[in-house]
């Protein structure tokens, strides 16, 4: 099946204490978002890439592409209010229904190619697959006054790319927005879809703070 | 109240793919465990430090202390089969009962002094306090065939130092060992104790893999 990836880069970098949105910051001298697009292109140079950016950052992005001579082909579309609306805008760029669609966070440049493959393969077979990793720390749930333990062995931290058969994903995104839609899996699940987990890679962190940028730099170095 | 910290450094480094146990590996040119001890000493130079090491590493540690001219005063005692037994051995070195005891992972050298303070302060008031941080990724629970979402806003990742009033901790460690005792909080909770959460620091990672060593190096650099 033909493959698409919607790369969601909606954040405006408020948490970073910097004017530049985090996906435009440089990691090893190229912007985070170019790393992310590169990984998908290297995974499959026939993949169709849809990039969702806040309206006000689209010009800056095309300037960056010129500046860095970045020439991997991709469609750019504008983001919406929440992640849900951004993904929905991205989906509207994909007319096919018999294909596979990955949704990936723009600020996860360290996803491994084998994780992308695993997610697509499982989605082709089962409809909906998301990468996940085990959690090293003990976990507790807050209760009204104190806290109680939960068994971490059955809990997984969820990453992206979250991969789906296009018909399933499109149907899910026809519903009304809900506040608890934190990722695509929750959107699918809300219309009764089943989410299958595949193994992610630990390096695949979501860069949301300057501390994360420093960790990502260390991880990039150790990969090289 | 007088303060003690039991630093548990029981692991033998099997997961690191190296002969040297991870707590003896160098970070910024001194062993991880010396960083860890330093943080507690800098927090309060009157604190009583009990270090629990596997029997077979005690000689190596005293060699390292000579080599690095490490002269922060501490008692060394030998570890047991599981973390539970190691902590219990550490506790047997503390005769007082009207004091505060922290239990800390030797491989968490990046704990912030204010987190140590917060844990001790809360333990003095409430009896049992552990540091925790929110989780950035979405979380799912494994079910028999697929998975379901859980609300991450009520879940916390647990760190150390876990701090307790000595009488409570000693009583808890008189019970029989259970497999689900992954930290001191679970031991306390099993005899009906309440665990209070205080804010941890994100840098306070547990170094268990070589990837973690690289992340820790990056975090040390950014702190300097």
PDB file of N, CA, C and O in Angstrom, chain B residues 31 34 58-71 74:
ATOM      1  N   UNK B  31      33.757   9.010  39.258  1.00  0.00           N
ATOM      2  CA  UNK B  31      32.728   7.958  39.256  1.00  0.00           C
ATOM      3  C   UNK B  31      31.343   8.485  39.668  1.00  0.00           C
ATOM      4  O   UNK B  31      31.230   9.346  40.548  1.00  0.00           O
ATOM      5  N   UNK B  34      30.451   8.907  43.306  1.00  0.00           N
ATOM      6  CA  UNK B  34      31.035  10.050  44.025  1.00  0.00           C
ATOM      7  C   UNK B  34      30.217  11.324  43.786  1.00  0.00           C
ATOM      8  O   UNK B  34      30.032  12.121  44.713  1.00  0.00           O
ATOM      9  N   UNK B  58      33.310  -3.983  47.241  1.00  0.00           N
ATOM     10  CA  UNK B  58      33.732  -3.115  48.345  1.00  0.00           C
ATOM     11  C   UNK B  58      35.219  -2.750  48.243  1.00  0.00           C
ATOM     12  O   UNK B  58      35.587  -1.586  48.414  1.00  0.00           O
ATOM     13  N   UNK B  59      36.058  -3.724  47.887  1.00  0.00           N
ATOM     14  CA  UNK B  59      37.484  -3.420  47.723  1.00  0.00           C
ATOM     15  C   UNK B  59      37.735  -2.429  46.605  1.00  0.00           C
ATOM     16  O   UNK B  59      38.506  -1.488  46.756  1.00  0.00           O
ATOM     17  N   UNK B  60      37.063  -2.645  45.481  1.00  0.00           N
ATOM     18  CA  UNK B  60      37.230  -1.748  44.337  1.00  0.00           C
ATOM     19  C   UNK B  60      36.860  -0.312  44.729  1.00  0.00           C
ATOM     20  O   UNK B  60      37.547   0.627  44.360  1.00  0.00           O
ATOM     21  N   UNK B  61      35.767  -0.208  45.481  1.00  0.00           N
ATOM     22  CA  UNK B  61      35.334   1.122  45.912  1.00  0.00           C
ATOM     23  C   UNK B  61      36.391   1.803  46.782  1.00  0.00           C
ATOM     24  O   UNK B  61      36.699   2.979  46.602  1.00  0.00           O
ATOM     25  N   UNK B  62      36.993   1.061  47.708  1.00  0.00           N
ATOM     26  CA  UNK B  62      37.977   1.743  48.562  1.00  0.00           C
ATOM     27  C   UNK B  62      39.220   2.094  47.750  1.00  0.00           C
ATOM     28  O   UNK B  62      39.841   3.130  47.999  1.00  0.00           O
ATOM     29  N   UNK B  63      39.526   1.285  46.742  1.00  0.00           N
ATOM     30  CA  UNK B  63      40.627   1.660  45.837  1.00  0.00           C
ATOM     31  C   UNK B  63      40.300   2.965  45.100  1.00  0.00           C
ATOM     32  O   UNK B  63      41.130   3.857  44.977  1.00  0.00           O
ATOM     33  N   UNK B  64      39.073   3.044  44.597  1.00  0.00           N
ATOM     34  CA  UNK B  64      38.642   4.252  43.875  1.00  0.00           C
ATOM     35  C   UNK B  64      38.715   5.483  44.773  1.00  0.00           C
ATOM     36  O   UNK B  64      39.145   6.553  44.349  1.00  0.00           O
ATOM     37  N   UNK B  65      38.285   5.305  46.032  1.00  0.00           N
ATOM     38  CA  UNK B  65      38.300   6.437  46.961  1.00  0.00           C
ATOM     39  C   UNK B  65      39.725   6.958  47.140  1.00  0.00           C
ATOM     40  O   UNK B  65      39.957   8.169  47.183  1.00  0.00           O
ATOM     41  N   UNK B  66      40.704   6.015  47.235  1.00  0.00           N
ATOM     42  CA  UNK B  66      42.117   6.433  47.332  1.00  0.00           C
ATOM     43  C   UNK B  66      42.531   7.158  46.059  1.00  0.00           C
ATOM     44  O   UNK B  66      43.067   8.258  46.093  1.00  0.00           O
ATOM     45  N   UNK B  67      42.244   6.499  44.930  1.00  0.00           N
ATOM     46  CA  UNK B  67      42.670   7.023  43.625  1.00  0.00           C
ATOM     47  C   UNK B  67      42.166   8.448  43.375  1.00  0.00           C
ATOM     48  O   UNK B  67      42.886   9.281  42.844  1.00  0.00           O
ATOM     49  N   UNK B  68      40.907   8.707  43.794  1.00  0.00           N
ATOM     50  CA  UNK B  68      40.317  10.024  43.539  1.00  0.00           C
ATOM     51  C   UNK B  68      40.404  10.943  44.764  1.00  0.00           C
ATOM     52  O   UNK B  68      39.777  11.994  44.789  1.00  0.00           O
ATOM     53  N   UNK B  69      41.164  10.512  45.783  1.00  0.00           N
ATOM     54  CA  UNK B  69      41.274  11.282  47.037  1.00  0.00           C
ATOM     55  C   UNK B  69      39.887  11.713  47.519  1.00  0.00           C
ATOM     56  O   UNK B  69      39.660  12.866  47.891  1.00  0.00           O
ATOM     57  N   UNK B  70      38.979  10.753  47.513  1.00  0.00           N
ATOM     58  CA  UNK B  70      37.595  11.046  47.897  1.00  0.00           C
ATOM     59  C   UNK B  70      37.489  10.917  49.400  1.00  0.00           C
ATOM     60  O   UNK B  70      37.659   9.826  49.958  1.00  0.00           O
ATOM     61  N   UNK B  71      37.224  12.035  50.107  1.00  0.00           N
ATOM     62  CA  UNK B  71      37.290  11.953  51.567  1.00  0.00           C
ATOM     63  C   UNK B  71      36.012  12.390  52.281  1.00  0.00           C
ATOM     64  O   UNK B  71      36.052  12.812  53.431  1.00  0.00           O
ATOM     65  N   UNK B  74      31.838   8.256  55.080  1.00  0.00           N
ATOM     66  CA  UNK B  74      30.653   7.405  54.901  1.00  0.00           C
ATOM     67  C   UNK B  74      30.943   5.999  55.410  1.00  0.00           C
ATOM     68  O   UNK B  74      32.082   5.541  55.425  1.00  0.00           O
TER      69      UNK B  74
END
